[in-house]
GROMACS .gro file of C-alpha atoms in nm:
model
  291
    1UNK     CA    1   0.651   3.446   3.496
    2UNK     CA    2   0.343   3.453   3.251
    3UNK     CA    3   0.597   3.466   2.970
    4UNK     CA    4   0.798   3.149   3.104
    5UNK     CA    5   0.518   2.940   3.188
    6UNK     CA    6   0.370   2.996   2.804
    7UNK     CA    7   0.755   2.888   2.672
    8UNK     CA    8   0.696   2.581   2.895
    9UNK     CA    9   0.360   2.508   2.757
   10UNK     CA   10   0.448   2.608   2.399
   11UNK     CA   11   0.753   2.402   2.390
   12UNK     CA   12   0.548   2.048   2.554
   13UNK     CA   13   0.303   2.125   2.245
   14UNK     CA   14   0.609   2.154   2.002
   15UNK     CA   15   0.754   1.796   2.063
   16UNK     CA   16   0.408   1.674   1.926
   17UNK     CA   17   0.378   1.944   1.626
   18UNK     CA   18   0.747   1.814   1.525
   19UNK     CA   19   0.582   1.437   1.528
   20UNK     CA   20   0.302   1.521   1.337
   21UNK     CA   21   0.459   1.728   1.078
   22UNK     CA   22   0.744   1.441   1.007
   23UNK     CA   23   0.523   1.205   0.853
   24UNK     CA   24   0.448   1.465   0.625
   25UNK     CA   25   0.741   1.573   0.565
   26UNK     CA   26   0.861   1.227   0.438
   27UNK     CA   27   0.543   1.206   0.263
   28UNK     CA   28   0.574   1.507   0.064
   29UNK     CA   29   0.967   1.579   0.075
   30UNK     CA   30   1.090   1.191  -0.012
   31UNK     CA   31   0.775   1.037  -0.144
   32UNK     CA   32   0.669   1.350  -0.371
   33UNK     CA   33   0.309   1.343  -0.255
   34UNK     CA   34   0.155   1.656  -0.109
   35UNK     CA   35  -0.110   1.437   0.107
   36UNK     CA   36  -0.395   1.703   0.205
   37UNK     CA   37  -0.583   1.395   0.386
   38UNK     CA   38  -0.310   1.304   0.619
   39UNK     CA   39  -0.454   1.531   0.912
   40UNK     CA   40  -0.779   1.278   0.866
   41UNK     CA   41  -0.568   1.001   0.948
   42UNK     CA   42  -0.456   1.192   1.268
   43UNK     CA   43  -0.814   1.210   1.382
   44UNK     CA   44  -0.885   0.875   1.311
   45UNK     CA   45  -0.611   0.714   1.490
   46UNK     CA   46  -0.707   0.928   1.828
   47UNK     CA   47  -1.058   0.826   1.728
   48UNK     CA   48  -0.962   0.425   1.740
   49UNK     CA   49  -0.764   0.511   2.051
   50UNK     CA   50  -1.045   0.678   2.219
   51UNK     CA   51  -1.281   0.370   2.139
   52UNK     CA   52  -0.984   0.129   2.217
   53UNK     CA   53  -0.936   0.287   2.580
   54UNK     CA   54  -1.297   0.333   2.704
   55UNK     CA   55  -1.443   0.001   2.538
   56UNK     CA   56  -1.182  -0.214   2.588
   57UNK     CA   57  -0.933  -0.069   2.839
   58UNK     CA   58  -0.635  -0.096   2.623
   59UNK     CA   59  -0.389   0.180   2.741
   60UNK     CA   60  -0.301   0.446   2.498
   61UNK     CA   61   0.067   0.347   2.502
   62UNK     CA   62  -0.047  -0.007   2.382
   63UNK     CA   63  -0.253   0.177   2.104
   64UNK     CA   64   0.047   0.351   2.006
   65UNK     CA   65   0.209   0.032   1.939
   66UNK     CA   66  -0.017  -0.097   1.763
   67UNK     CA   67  -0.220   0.153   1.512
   68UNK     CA   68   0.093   0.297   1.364
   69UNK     CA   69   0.180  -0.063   1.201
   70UNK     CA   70  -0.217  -0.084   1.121
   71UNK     CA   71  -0.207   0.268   0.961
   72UNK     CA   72   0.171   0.193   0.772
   73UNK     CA   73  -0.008  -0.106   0.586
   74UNK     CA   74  -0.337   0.121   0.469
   75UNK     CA   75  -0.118   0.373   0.350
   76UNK     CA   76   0.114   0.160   0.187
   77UNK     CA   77  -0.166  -0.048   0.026
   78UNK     CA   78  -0.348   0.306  -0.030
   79UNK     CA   79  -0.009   0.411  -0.240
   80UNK     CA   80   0.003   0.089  -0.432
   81UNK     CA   81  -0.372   0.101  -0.601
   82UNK     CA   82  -0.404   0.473  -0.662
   83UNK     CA   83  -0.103   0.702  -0.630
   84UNK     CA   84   0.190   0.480  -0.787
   85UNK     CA   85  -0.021   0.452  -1.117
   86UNK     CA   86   0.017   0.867  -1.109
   87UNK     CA   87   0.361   0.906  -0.951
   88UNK     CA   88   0.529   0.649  -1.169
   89UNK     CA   89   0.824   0.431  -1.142
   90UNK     CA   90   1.092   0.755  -1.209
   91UNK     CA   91   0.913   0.975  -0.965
   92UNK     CA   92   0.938   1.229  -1.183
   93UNK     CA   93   0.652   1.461  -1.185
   94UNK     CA   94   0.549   1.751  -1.348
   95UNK     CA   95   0.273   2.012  -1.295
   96UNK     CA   96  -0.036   1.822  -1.427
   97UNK     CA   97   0.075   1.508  -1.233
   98UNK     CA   98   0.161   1.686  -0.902
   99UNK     CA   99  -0.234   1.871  -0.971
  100UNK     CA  100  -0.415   1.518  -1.007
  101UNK     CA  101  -0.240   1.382  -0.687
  102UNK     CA  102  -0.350   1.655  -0.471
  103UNK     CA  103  -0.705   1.649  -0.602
  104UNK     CA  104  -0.679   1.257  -0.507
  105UNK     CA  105  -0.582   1.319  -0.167
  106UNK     CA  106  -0.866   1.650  -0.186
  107UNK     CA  107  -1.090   1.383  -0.241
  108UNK     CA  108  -0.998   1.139   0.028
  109UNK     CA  109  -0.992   1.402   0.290
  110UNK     CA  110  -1.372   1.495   0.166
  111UNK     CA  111  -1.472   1.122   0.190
  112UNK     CA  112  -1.313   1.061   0.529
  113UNK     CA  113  -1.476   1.360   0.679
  114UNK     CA  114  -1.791   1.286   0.533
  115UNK     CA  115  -1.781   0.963   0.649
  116UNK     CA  116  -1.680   1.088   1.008
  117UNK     CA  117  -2.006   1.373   1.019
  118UNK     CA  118  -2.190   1.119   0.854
  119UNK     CA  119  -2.127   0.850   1.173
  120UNK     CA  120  -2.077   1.114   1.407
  121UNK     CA  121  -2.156   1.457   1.375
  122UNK     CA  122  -1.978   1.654   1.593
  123UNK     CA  123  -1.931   1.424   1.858
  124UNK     CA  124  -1.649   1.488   2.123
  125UNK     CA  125  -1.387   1.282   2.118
  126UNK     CA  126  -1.158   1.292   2.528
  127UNK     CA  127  -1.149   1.074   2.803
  128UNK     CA  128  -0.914   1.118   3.104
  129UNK     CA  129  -0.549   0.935   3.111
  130UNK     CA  130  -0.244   1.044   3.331
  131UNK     CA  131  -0.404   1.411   3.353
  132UNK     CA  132  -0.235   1.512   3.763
  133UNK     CA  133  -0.052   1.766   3.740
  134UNK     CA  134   0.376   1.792   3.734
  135UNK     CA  135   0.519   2.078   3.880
  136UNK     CA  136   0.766   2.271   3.605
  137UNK     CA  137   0.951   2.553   3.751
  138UNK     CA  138   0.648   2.846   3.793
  139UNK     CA  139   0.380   2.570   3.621
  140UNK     CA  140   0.228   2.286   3.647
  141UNK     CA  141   0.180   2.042   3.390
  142UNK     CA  142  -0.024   1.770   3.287
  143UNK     CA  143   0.146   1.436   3.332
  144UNK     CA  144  -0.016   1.335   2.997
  145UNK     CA  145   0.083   1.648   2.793
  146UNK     CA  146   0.431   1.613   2.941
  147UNK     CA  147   0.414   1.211   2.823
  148UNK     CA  148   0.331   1.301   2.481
  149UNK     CA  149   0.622   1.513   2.442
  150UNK     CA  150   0.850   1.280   2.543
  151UNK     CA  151   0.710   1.013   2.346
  152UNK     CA  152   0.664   1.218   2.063
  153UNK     CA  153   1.092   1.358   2.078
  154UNK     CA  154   1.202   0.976   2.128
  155UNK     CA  155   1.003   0.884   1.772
  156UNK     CA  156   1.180   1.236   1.630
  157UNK     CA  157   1.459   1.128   1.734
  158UNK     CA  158   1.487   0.757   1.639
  159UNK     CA  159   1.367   0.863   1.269
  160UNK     CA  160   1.684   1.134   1.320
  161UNK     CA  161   1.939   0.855   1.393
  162UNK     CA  162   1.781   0.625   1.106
  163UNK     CA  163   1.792   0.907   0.849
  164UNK     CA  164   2.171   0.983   0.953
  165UNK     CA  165   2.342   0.679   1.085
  166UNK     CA  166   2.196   0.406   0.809
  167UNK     CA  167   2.262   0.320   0.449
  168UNK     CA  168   1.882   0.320   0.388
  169UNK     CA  169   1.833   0.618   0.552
  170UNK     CA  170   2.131   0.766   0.316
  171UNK     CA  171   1.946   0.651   0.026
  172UNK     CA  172   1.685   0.815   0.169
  173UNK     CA  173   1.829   1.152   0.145
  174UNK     CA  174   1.909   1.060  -0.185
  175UNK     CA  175   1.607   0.994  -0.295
  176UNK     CA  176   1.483   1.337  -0.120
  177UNK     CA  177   1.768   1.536  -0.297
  178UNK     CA  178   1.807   1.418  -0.653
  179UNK     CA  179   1.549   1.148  -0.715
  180UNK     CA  180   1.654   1.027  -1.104
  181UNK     CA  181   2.019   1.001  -1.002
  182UNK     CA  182   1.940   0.769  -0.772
  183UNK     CA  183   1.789   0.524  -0.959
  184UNK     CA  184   2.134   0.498  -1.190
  185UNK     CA  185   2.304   0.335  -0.883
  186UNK     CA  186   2.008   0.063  -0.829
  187UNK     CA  187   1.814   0.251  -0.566
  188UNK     CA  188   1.398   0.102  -0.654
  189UNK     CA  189   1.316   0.491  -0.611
  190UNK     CA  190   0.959   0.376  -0.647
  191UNK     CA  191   0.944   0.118  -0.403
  192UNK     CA  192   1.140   0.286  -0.112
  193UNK     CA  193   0.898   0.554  -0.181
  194UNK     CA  194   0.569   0.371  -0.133
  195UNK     CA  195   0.738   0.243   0.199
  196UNK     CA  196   0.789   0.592   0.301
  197UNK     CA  197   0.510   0.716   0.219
  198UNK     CA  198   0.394   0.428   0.460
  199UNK     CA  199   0.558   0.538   0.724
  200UNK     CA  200   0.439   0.862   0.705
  201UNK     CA  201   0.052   0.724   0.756
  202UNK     CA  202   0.224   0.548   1.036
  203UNK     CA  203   0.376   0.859   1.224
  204UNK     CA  204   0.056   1.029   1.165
  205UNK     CA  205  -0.103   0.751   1.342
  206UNK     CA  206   0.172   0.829   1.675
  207UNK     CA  207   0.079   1.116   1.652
  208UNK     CA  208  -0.298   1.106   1.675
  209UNK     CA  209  -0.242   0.893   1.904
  210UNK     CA  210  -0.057   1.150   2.148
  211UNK     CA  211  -0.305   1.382   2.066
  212UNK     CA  212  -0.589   1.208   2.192
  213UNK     CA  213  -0.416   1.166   2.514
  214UNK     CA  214  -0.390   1.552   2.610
  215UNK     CA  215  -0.688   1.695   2.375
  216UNK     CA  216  -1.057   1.635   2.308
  217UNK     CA  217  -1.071   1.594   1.892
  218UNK     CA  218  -1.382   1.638   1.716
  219UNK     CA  219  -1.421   1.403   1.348
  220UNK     CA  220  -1.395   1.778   1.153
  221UNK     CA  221  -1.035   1.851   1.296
  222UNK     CA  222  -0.863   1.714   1.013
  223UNK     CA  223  -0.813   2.008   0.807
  224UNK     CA  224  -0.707   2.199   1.065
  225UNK     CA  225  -0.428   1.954   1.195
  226UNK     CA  226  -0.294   1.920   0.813
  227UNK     CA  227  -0.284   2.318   0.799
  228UNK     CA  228  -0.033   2.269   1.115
  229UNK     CA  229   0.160   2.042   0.979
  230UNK     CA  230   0.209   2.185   0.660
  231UNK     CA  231   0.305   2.490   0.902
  232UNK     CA  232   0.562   2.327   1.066
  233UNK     CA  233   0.709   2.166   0.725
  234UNK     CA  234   0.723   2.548   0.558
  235UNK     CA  235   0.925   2.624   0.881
  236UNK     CA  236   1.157   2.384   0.913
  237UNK     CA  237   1.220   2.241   0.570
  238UNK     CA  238   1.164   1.905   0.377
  239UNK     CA  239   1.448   1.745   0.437
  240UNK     CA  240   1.516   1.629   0.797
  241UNK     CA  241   1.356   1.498   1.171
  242UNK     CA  242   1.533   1.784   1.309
  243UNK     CA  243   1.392   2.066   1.102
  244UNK     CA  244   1.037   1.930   1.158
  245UNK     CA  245   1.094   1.907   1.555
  246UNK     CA  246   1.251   2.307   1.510
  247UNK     CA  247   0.937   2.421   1.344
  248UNK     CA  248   0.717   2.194   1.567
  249UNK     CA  249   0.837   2.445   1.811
  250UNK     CA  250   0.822   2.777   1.682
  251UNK     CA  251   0.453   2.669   1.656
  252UNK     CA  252   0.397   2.538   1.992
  253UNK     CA  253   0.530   2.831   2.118
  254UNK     CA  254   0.371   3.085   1.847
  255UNK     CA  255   0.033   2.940   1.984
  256UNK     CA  256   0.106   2.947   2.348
  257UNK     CA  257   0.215   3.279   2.355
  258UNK     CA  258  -0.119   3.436   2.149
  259UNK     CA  259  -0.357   3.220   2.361
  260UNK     CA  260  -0.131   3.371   2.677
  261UNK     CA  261  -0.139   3.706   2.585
  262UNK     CA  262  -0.357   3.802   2.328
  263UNK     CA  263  -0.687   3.542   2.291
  264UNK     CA  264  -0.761   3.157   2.276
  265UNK     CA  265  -0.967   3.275   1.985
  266UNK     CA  266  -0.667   3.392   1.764
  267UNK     CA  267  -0.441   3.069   1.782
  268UNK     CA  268  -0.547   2.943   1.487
  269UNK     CA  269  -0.470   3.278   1.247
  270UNK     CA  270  -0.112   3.284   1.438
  271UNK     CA  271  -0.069   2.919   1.290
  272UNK     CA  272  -0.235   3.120   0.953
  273UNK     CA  273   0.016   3.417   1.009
  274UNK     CA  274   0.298   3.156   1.055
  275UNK     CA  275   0.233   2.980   0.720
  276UNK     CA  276   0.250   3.317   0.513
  277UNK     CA  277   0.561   3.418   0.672
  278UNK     CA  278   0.693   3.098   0.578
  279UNK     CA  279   0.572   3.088   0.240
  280UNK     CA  280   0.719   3.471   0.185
  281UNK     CA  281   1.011   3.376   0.335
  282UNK     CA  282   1.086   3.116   0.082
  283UNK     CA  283   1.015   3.301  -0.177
  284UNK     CA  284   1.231   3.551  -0.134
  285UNK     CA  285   1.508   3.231  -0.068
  286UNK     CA  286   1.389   3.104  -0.423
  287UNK     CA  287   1.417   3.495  -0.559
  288UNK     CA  288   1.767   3.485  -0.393
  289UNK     CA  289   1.872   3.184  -0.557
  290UNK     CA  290   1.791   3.304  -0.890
  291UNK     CA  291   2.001   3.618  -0.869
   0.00000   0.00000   0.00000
């Protein structure tokens, strides 16, 4: 019983961790930009939704249509004035280029959260929306958590269709698979990238959004929320909605089961443990490859 009710709860978590970690998947696995500050932009979208439901009463599903398209146009103007000048019109990067873009993005993520403690502190970030109880089987859970998840597979799955069922998202795959051939065939590599990386900013947005409905947030969370989703994107791969929702999972349910049976204390080196099994295991995928 213990066992199934920790699936449940694992799995609820999951639809969110596949949310968050798609954004940065197509940030990092289409757009070429390993963006260590996009957990910051999590936080600050459950931040504005936390100030937009308790100051103004604007419902957090009305927030989640509207600081997504806010967040696309910061990132997009964000990767116009200082990441295209690095990542270039050809997208083709090598080692000392790749190094300066993640020290950018270091950077950012420093300045946001100092910023945030500076404003702050650490200041609790929850208020109370949709939080009776569903029954599930042997548990009961909260009508919010249970939202999120559905909200947060519908956006998984939308981006799925797009990538699959649409010329752009076909040049999309493209782009993710063999970015110089694409621009022979009249693909604008660079601009369909900085759109991208756009909507990444945006789906981080949904999903801080989500967040904030289910879970207090504190302004120094940021880190740990990119950790997860880079997590999630070692599991499941760069290259699809699908394989972000499948490691979204494993996650959810990784942390549901330690906090069940082992300690709320040790979630976070399970998400720790998760992300050097993933790393080994593609390693020895790479080693394979060679041979």
């Amino acid at each position: 019983m213990a066992f199934l009710e920790a699936l449940i709860t694992g799995s609820i978590a999951g639809g969110v961790y596949g949310l968050l970690a798609l954004g940065l998947s197509l940030q990092y696995g289409v757009a070429r930009i390993l963006n260590l500050a996009y957990g910051e932009a999590v936080i600050l979208a459950s931040i504005a939704t936390f100030f937009l439901y308790q100051g103004f009463g604007l419902s957090p599903l009305a927030s989640l249509a509207v600081l997504p398209f806010l967040f696309f146009l910061l990132h997009l103007l964000f990767h116009r004035a200082l990441l295209l000048p690095l990542v270039g019109r050809t997208l083709a990067l090598n080692g000392t280029t790749e190094g300066r873009i993640i020290l950018l993005t270091f950077g950012i993520s420093f300045l946001v959260q100092g910023l945030l403690a500076a404003e702050w502190g650490g200041r609790i970030f929850s208020y109370s929306y949709l939080s009776q109880g569903v029954s599930m089987g042997p548990s009961a859970v909260a009508l919010n958590r249970l939202l999120a998840c559905v909200l947060g597979l519908t956006l998984v799955g939308l981006t799925h269709l797009f990538l699959t069922r649409t010329r752009i998202g076909m040049a999309i795959r493209a782009l993710s698979r063999e970015p110089e051939e694409v621009l022979l065939v009249g693909v604008p590599a660079a601009r369909l990238a900085g759109y991208l990386f756009a909507v990444g900013g945006g789906i981080a947005a949904a999903a801080g959004v989500l967040f904030s409905m289910f879970q207090a947030v504190t302004p120094a969370m940021g880190p740990e929320l990119t950790l997860k989703a880079l997590v999630v994107v070692v599991l499941g791969g760069l290259h699809g909605a699908l394989g972000a929702l499948t490691g979204g999972l494993v996650l959810g349910v990784a942390e549901a089961l330690v906090t069940r049976f082992v300690s709320p204390g040790l979630s976070l080196a399970a998400v720790y443990g998760l992300f050097v099994l993933g790393v080994l295991y593609l390693r020895g995928q790479r080693e394979t490859a060679r041979q």
